[in-house]
mmCIF file of C-alpha atoms in Angstrom:
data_model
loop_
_atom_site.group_PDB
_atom_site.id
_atom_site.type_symbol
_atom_site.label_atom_id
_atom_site.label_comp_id
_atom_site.label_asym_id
_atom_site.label_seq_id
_atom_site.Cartn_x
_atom_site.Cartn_y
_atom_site.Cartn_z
ATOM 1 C CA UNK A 1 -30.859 13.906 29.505
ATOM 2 C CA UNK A 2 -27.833 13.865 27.110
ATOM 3 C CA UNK A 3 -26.692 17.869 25.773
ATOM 4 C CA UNK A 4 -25.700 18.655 23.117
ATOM 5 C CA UNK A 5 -22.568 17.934 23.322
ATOM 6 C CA UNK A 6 -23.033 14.218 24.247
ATOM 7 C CA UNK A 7 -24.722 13.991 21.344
ATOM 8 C CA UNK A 8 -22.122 15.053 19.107
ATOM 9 C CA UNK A 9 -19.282 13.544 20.405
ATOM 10 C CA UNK A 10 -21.714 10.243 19.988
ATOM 11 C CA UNK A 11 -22.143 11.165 16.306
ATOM 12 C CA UNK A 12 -18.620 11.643 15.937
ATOM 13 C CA UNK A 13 -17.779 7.910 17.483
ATOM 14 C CA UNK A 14 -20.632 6.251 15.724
ATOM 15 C CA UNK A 15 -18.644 7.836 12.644
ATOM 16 C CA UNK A 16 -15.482 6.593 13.303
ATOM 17 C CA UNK A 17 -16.598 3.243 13.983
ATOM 18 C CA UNK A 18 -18.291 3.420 10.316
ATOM 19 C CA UNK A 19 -15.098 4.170 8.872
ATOM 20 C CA UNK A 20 -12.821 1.763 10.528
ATOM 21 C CA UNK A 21 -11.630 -0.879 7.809
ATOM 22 C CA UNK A 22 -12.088 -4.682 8.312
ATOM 23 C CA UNK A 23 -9.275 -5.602 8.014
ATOM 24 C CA UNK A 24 -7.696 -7.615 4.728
ATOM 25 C CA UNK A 25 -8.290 -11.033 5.455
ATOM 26 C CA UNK A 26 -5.077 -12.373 4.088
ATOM 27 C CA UNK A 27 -3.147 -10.067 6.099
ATOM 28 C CA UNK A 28 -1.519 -12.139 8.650
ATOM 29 C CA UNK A 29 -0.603 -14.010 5.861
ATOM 30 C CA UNK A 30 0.798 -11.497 3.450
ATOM 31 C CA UNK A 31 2.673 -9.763 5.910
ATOM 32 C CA UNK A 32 4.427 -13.680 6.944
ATOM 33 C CA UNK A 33 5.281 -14.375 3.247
ATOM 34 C CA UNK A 34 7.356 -11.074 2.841
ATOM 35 C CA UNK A 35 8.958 -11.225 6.146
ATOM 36 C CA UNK A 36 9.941 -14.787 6.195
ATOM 37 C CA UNK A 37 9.254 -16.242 3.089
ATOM 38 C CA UNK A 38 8.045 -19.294 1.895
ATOM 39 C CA UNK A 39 9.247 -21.502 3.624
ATOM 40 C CA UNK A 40 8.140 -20.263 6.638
ATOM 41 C CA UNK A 41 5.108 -20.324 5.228
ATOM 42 C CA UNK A 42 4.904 -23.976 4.748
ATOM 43 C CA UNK A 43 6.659 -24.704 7.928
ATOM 44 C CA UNK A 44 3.876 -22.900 9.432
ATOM 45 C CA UNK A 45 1.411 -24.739 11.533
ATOM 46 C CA UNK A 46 -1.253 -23.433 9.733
ATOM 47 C CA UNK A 47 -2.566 -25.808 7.093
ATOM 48 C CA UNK A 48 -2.034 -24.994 3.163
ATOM 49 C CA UNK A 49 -3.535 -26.029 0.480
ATOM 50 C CA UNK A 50 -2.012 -27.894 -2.233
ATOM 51 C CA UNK A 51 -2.381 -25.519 -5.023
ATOM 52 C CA UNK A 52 -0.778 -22.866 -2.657
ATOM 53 C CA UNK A 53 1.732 -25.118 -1.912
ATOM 54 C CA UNK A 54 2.537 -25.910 -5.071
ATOM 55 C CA UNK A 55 2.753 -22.390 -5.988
ATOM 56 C CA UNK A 56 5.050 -21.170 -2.753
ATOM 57 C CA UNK A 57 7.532 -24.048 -3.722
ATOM 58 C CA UNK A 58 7.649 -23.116 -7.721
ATOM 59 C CA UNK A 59 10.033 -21.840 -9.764
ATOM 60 C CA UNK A 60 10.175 -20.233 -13.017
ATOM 61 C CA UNK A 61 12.495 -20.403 -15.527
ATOM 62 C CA UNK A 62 14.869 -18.027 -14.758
ATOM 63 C CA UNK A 63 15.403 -19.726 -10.882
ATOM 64 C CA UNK A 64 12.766 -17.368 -9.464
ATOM 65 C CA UNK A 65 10.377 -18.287 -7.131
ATOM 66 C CA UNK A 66 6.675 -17.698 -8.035
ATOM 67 C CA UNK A 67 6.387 -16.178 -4.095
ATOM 68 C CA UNK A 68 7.422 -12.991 -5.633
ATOM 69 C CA UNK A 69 4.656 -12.712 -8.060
ATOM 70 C CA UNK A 70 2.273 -13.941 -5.013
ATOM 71 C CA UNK A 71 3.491 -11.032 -2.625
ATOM 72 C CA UNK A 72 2.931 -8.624 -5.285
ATOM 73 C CA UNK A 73 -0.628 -10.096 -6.353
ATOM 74 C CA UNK A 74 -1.749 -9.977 -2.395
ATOM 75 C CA UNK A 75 -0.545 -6.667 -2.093
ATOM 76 C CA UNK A 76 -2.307 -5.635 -4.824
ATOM 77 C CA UNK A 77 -5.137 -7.157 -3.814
ATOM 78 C CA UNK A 78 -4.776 -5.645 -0.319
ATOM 79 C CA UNK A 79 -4.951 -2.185 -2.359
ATOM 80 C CA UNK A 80 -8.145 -2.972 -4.300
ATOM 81 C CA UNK A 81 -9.548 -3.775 -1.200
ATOM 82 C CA UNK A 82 -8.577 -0.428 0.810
ATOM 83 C CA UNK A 83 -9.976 1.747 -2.341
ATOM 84 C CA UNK A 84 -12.827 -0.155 -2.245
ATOM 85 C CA UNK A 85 -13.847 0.856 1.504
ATOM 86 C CA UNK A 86 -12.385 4.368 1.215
ATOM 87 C CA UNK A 87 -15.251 5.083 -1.841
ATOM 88 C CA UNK A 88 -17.409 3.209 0.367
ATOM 89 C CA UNK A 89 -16.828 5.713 3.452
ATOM 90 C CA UNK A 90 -16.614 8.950 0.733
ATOM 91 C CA UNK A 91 -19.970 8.142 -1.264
ATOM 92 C CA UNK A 92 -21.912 7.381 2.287
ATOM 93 C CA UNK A 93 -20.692 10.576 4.021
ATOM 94 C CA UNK A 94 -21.650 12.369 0.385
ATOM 95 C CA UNK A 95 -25.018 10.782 0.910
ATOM 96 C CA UNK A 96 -25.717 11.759 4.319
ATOM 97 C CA UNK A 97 -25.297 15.568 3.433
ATOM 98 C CA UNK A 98 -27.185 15.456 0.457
ATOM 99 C CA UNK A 99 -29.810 14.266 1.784
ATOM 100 C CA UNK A 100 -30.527 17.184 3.497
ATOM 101 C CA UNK A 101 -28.468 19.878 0.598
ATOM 102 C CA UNK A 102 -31.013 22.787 -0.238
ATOM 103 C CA UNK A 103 -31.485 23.347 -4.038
ATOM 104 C CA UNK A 104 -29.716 25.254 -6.144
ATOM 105 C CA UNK A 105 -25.944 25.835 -5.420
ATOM 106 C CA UNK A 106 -23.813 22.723 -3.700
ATOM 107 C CA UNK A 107 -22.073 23.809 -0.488
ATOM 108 C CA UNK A 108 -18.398 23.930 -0.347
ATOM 109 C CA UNK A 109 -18.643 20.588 2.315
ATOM 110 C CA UNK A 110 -20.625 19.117 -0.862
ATOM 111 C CA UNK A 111 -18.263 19.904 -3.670
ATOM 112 C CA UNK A 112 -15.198 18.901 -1.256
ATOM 113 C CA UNK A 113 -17.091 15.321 -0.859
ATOM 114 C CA UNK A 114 -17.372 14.997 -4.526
ATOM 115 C CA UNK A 115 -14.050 15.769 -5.045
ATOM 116 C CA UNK A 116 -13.018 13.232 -2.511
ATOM 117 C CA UNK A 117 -15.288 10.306 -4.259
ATOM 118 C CA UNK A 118 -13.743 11.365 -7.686
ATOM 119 C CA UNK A 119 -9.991 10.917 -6.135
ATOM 120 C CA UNK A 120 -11.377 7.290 -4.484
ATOM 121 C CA UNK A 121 -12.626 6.645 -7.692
ATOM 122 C CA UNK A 122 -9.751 7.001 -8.976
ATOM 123 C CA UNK A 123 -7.398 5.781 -6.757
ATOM 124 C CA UNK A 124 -10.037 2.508 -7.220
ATOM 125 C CA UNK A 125 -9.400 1.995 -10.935
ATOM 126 C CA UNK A 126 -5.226 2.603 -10.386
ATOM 127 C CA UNK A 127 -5.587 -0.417 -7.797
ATOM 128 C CA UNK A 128 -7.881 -2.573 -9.987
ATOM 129 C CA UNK A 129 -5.529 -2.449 -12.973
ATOM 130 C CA UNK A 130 -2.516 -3.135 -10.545
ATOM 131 C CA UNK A 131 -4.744 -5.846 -9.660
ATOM 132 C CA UNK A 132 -5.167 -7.706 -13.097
ATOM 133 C CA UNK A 133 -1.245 -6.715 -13.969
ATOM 134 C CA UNK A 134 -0.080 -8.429 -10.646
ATOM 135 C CA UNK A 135 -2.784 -11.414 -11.370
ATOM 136 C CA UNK A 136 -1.801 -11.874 -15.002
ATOM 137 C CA UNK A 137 1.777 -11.895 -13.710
ATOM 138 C CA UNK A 138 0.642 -14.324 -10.671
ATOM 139 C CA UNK A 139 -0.834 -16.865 -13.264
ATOM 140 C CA UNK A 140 2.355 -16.928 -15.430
ATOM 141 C CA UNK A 141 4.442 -17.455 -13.032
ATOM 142 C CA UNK A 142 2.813 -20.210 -11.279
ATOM 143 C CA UNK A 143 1.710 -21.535 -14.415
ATOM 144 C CA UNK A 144 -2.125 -21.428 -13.582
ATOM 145 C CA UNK A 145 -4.475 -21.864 -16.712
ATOM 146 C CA UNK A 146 -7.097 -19.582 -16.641
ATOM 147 C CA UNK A 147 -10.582 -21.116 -17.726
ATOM 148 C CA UNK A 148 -12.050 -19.254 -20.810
ATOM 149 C CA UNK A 149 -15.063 -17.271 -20.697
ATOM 150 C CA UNK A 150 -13.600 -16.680 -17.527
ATOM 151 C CA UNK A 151 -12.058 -13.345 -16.613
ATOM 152 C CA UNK A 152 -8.746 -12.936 -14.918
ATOM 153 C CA UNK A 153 -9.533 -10.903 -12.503
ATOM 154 C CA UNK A 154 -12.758 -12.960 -10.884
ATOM 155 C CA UNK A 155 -10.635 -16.147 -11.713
ATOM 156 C CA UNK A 156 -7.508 -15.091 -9.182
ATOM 157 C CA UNK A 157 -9.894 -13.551 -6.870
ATOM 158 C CA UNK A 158 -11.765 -16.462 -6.285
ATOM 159 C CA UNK A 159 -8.460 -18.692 -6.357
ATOM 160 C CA UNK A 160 -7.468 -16.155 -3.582
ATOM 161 C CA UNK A 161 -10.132 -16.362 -1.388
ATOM 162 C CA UNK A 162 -10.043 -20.245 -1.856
ATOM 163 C CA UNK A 163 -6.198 -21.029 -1.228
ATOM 164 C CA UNK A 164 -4.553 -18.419 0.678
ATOM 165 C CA UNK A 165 -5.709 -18.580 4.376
ATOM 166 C CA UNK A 166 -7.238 -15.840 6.346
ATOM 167 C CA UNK A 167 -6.571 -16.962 9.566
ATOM 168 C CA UNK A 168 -2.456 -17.252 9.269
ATOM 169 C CA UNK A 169 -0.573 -17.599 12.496
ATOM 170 C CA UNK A 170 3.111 -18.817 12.143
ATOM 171 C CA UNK A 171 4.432 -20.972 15.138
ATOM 172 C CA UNK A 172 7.867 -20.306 15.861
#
């Protein structure tokens, strides 16, 4: 029969499993294009597609390559996605001991929690508008037209999650 502490010590790794990120899906990617570049990228074996081509091989007119603006919009992307699970993790853990919070006045492990979800939320909205800075940047720069009565931000997130590949690995 498990004690106690068996128990907790369970809790406590059930926990940590909860709050372990997935990890960004572009990441093998991301972290190719700002070591090597684009052209590693291309010479890759990992198959790209043409609109991400096209963009990795532009240039704007000052001799700059869009890759820049690309780094910055995955990065950026890579943050939105971080704030996302940590007010994920802070509003379930809030949940969990609220459920069981008497009435009246919030413990201190309460108002600590809700502090933490109002600095996620926070830290949420700085990454979003990074997001749609980096994305409006993104689009100039590789001279993508965004479709009206669509918004920029679910227009480069879906262009995202349909060019740049998730499973990246450069051969060298």
């Amino acid at each position: 029969m498990p004690t106690a502490k068996h128990v907790s010590s369970a809790l406590t790794r059930c926990r940590q499993a909860m709050s372990t990120p997935k990890s960004f899906p572009h990441a093998g990617f991301l972290s190719q294009l700002e070591l090597h570049g684009a052209s590693a990228c291309i010479d890759a074996g990992t198959p790209l597609s043409a609109p991400l081509t096209r963009v990795l091989m532009a240039v704007d007119e000052n001799g700059q390559a869009a890759t820049a603006s690309l780094i910055q919009l995955l990065q950026a992307r890579q943050a939105v996605w971080q704030a996302s699970f940590d007010t994920g993790v802070v509003a379930d853990e809030l949940r969990r001991y609220q459920k069981f919070a008497k009435p009246g006045q919030p413990s201190p492990q309460i108002v600590r929690l809700r502090q933490q979800q109002a600095a996620a939320r926070q830290a949420s909205s700085q990454a979003r508008q990074t997001f749609i800075r980096a994305a409006a940047a993104f689009a100039r720069d590789a001279g993508i037209t965004v479709p009206p009565r669509v918004g920029l931000e679910v227009f480069i997130t879906n262009w995202i999650d349909a060019n740049v590949p998730t499973a990246f690995v450069a051969t060298e």
